[in-house]
Short mmCIF file of C-alpha atoms in Angstrom, two decimals:
data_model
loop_
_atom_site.label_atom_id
_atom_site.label_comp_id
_atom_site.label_asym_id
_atom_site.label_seq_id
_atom_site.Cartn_x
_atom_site.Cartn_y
_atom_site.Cartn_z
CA UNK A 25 -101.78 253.50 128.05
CA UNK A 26 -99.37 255.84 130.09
CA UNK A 27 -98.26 254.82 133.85
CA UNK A 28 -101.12 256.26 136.42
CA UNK A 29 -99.07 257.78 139.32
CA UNK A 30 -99.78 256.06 143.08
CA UNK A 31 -98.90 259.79 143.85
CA UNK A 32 -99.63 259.50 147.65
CA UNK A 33 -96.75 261.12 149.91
CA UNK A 34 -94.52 258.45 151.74
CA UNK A 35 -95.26 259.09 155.74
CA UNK A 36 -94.00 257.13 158.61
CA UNK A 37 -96.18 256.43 161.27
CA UNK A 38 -93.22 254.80 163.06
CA UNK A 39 -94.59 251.34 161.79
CA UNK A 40 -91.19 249.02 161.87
CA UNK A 41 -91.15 246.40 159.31
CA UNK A 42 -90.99 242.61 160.59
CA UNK A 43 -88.85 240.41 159.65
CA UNK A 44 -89.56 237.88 156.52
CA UNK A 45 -91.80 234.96 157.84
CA UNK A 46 -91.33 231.18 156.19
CA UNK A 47 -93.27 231.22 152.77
CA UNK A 48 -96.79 229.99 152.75
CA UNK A 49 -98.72 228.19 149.90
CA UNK A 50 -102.26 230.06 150.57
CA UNK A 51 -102.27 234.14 150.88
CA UNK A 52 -102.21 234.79 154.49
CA UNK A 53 -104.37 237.16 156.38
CA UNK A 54 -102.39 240.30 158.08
CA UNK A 55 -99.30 239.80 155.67
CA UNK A 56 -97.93 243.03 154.76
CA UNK A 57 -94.93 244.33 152.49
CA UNK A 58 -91.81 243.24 153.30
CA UNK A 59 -93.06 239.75 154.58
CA UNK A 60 -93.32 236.45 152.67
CA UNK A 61 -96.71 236.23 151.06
CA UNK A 62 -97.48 239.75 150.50
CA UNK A 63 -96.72 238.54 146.21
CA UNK A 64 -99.86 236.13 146.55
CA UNK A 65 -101.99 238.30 148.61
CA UNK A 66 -101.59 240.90 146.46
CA UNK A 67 -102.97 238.46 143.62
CA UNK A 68 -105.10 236.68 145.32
CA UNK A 69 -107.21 240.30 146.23
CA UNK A 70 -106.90 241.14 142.14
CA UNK A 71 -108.17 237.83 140.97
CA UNK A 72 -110.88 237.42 143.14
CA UNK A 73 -112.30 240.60 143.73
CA UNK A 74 -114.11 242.17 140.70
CA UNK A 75 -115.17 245.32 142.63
CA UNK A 76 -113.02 247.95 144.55
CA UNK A 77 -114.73 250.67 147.70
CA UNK A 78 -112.07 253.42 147.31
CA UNK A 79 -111.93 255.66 150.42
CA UNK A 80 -111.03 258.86 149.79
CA UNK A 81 -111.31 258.36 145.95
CA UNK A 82 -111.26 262.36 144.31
CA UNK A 83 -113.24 263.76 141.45
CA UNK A 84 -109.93 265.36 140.22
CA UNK A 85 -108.59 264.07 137.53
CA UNK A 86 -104.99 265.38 138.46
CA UNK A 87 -104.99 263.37 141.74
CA UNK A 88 -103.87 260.00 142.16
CA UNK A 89 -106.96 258.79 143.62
CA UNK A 90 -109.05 259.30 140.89
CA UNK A 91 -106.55 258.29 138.59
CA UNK A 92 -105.49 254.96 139.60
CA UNK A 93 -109.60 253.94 140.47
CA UNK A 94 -110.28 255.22 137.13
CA UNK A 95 -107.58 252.63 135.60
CA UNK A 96 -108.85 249.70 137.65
CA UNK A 97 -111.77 250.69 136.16
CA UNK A 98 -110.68 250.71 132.88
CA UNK A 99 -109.73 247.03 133.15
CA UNK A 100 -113.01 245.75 134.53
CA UNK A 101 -113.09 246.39 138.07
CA UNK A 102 -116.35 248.24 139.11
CA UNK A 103 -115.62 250.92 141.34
CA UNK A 104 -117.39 252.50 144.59
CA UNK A 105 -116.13 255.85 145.80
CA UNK A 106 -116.22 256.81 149.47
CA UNK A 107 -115.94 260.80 149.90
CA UNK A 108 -117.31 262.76 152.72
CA UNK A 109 -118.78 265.43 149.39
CA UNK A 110 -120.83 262.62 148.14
CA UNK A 111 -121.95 263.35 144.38
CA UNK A 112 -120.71 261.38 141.51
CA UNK A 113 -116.92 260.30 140.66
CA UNK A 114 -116.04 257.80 138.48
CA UNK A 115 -119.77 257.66 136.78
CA UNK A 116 -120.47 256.03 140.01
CA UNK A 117 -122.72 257.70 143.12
CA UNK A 118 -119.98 258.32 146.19
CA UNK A 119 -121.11 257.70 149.13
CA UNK A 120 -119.57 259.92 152.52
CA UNK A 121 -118.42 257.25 154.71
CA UNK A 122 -118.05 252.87 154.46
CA UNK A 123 -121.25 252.63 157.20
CA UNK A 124 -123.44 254.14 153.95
CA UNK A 125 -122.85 251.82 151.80
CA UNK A 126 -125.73 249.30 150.43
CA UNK A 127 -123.80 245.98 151.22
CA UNK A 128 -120.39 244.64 152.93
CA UNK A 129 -117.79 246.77 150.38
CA UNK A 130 -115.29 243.17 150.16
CA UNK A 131 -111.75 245.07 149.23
CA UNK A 132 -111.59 248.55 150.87
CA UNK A 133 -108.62 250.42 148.82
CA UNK A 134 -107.78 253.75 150.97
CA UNK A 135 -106.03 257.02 149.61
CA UNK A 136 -106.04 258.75 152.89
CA UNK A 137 -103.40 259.87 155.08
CA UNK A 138 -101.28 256.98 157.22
CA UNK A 139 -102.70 258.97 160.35
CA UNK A 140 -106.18 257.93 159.72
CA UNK A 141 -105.98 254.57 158.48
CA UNK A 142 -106.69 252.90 161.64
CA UNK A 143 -109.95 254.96 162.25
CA UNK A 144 -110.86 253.49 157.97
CA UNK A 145 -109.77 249.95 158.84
CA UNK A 146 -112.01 250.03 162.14
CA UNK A 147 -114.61 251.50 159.54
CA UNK A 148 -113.66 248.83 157.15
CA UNK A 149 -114.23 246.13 159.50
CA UNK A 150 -117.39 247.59 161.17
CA UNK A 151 -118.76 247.57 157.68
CA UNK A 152 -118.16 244.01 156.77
CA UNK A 153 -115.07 244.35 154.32
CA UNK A 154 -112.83 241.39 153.79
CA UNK A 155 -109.98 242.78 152.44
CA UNK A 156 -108.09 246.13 153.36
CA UNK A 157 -105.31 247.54 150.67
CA UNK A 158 -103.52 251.02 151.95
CA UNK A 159 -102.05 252.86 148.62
CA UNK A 160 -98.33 253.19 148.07
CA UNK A 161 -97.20 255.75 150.82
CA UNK A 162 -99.69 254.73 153.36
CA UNK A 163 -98.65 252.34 156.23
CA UNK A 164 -100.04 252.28 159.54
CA UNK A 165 -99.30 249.63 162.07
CA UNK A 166 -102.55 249.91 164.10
CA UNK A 167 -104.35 249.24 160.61
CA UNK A 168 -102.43 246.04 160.39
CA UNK A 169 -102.96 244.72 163.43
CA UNK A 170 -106.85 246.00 163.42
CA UNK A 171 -107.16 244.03 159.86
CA UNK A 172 -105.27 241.11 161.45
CA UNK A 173 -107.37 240.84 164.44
CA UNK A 174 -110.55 240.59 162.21
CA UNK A 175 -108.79 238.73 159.58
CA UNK A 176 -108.89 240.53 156.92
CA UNK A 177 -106.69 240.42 153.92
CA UNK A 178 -104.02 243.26 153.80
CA UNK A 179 -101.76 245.09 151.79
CA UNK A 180 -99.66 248.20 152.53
CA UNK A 181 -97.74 250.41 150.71
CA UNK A 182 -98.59 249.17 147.08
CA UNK A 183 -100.24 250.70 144.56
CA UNK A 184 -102.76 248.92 142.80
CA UNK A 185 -102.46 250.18 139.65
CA UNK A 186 -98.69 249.08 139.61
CA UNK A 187 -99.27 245.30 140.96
CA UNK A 188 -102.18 245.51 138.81
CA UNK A 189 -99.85 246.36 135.15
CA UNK A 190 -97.24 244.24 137.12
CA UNK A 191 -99.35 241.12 136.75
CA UNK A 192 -101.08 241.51 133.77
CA UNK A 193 -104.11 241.26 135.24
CA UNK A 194 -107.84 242.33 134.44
CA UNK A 195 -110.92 242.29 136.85
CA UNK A 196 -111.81 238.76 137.04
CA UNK A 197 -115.38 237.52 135.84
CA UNK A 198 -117.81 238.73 137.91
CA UNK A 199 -119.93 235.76 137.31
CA UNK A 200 -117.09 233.22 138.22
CA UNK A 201 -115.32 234.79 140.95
CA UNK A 202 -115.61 235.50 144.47
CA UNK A 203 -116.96 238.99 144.34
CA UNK A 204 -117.05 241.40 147.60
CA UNK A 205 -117.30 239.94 150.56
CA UNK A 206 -116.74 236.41 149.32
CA UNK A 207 -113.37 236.86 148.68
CA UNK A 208 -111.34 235.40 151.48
#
């Protein structure tokens, strides 16, 4: 299967990386690329959560964020699209914003721009999510420290698709895994 492109413009929102912490044994909450644990977060989220709220996911085949959704999906994750146009993407219903959804979302995944990823991880917390994973691009230091705060999971400026061929992975058994907002 060919590569899916991450395909989400690098912007700095003047977010300065912090220096590597000690390693840990257990995936901490708030760790970020560029610090120690950000390896094991990263595999903790794809090995415990079986289903994915994409923010900002796009019925257009062409763009990144319905490509690498529609990959995850591929490999057994189920998918939830957030788009403010609503409809269907991915086979499944989109719903406009993370306060619409049915149930606590568990990992939000956001294709957005770095400007408004504060404003999605305050969403993202307000909403009950567990876990917050910003695309390849996208970093935001008020995101961090907003996910931190509330102790959230967090990843920035990966792609999933990538760490997701990286480590061989598929979506984990939904029937013997921590599964939305169980995952932490």
């Amino acid at each position: 299967m060919p590569p899916v492109s991450c395909g989400v413009p690098k912007q700095d929102d003047g977010s300065a990386r912090r220096p590597a912490a000690p390693g840990r044994t257990q995936p901490p909450a708030g760790t970020v690329d560029g610090v120690a644990g950000t390896d094991e977060v990263v595999e903790h989220i794809l090995t415990a959560y079986d289903t994915i709220t994409v923010v900002g996911a796009s019925a257009n085949p062409a763009k990144a964020a319905h490509g690498v959704p529609a990959q995850m999906q591929r490999y057994g994750w189920r998918i939830i699209p957030v788009n403010p146009r609503g409809g269907v993407i991915l086979g499944e219903p989109a719903y406009p914003v993370l306060a619409d959804l049915p149930g606590p979302p568990g990992l939000v995944d956001v294709f957005r721009p770095p400007a408004q990823a504060a404003d999605i991880a305050r969403q993202a917390v307000a909403a009950g999510a567990t876990a917050l994973w910003l695309q390849l691009g996208i970093t935001s230091r008020e995101a961090r420290e907003i996910a931190a705060a509330a102790g959230l999971l967090y990843v920035e400026d990966r792609c999933l698709s990538v760490e997701r061929r990286r480590l061989g992975l598929s979506a984990p058994d939904p029937s013997g895994a921590m599964s939305d907002g169980d995952a932490r």
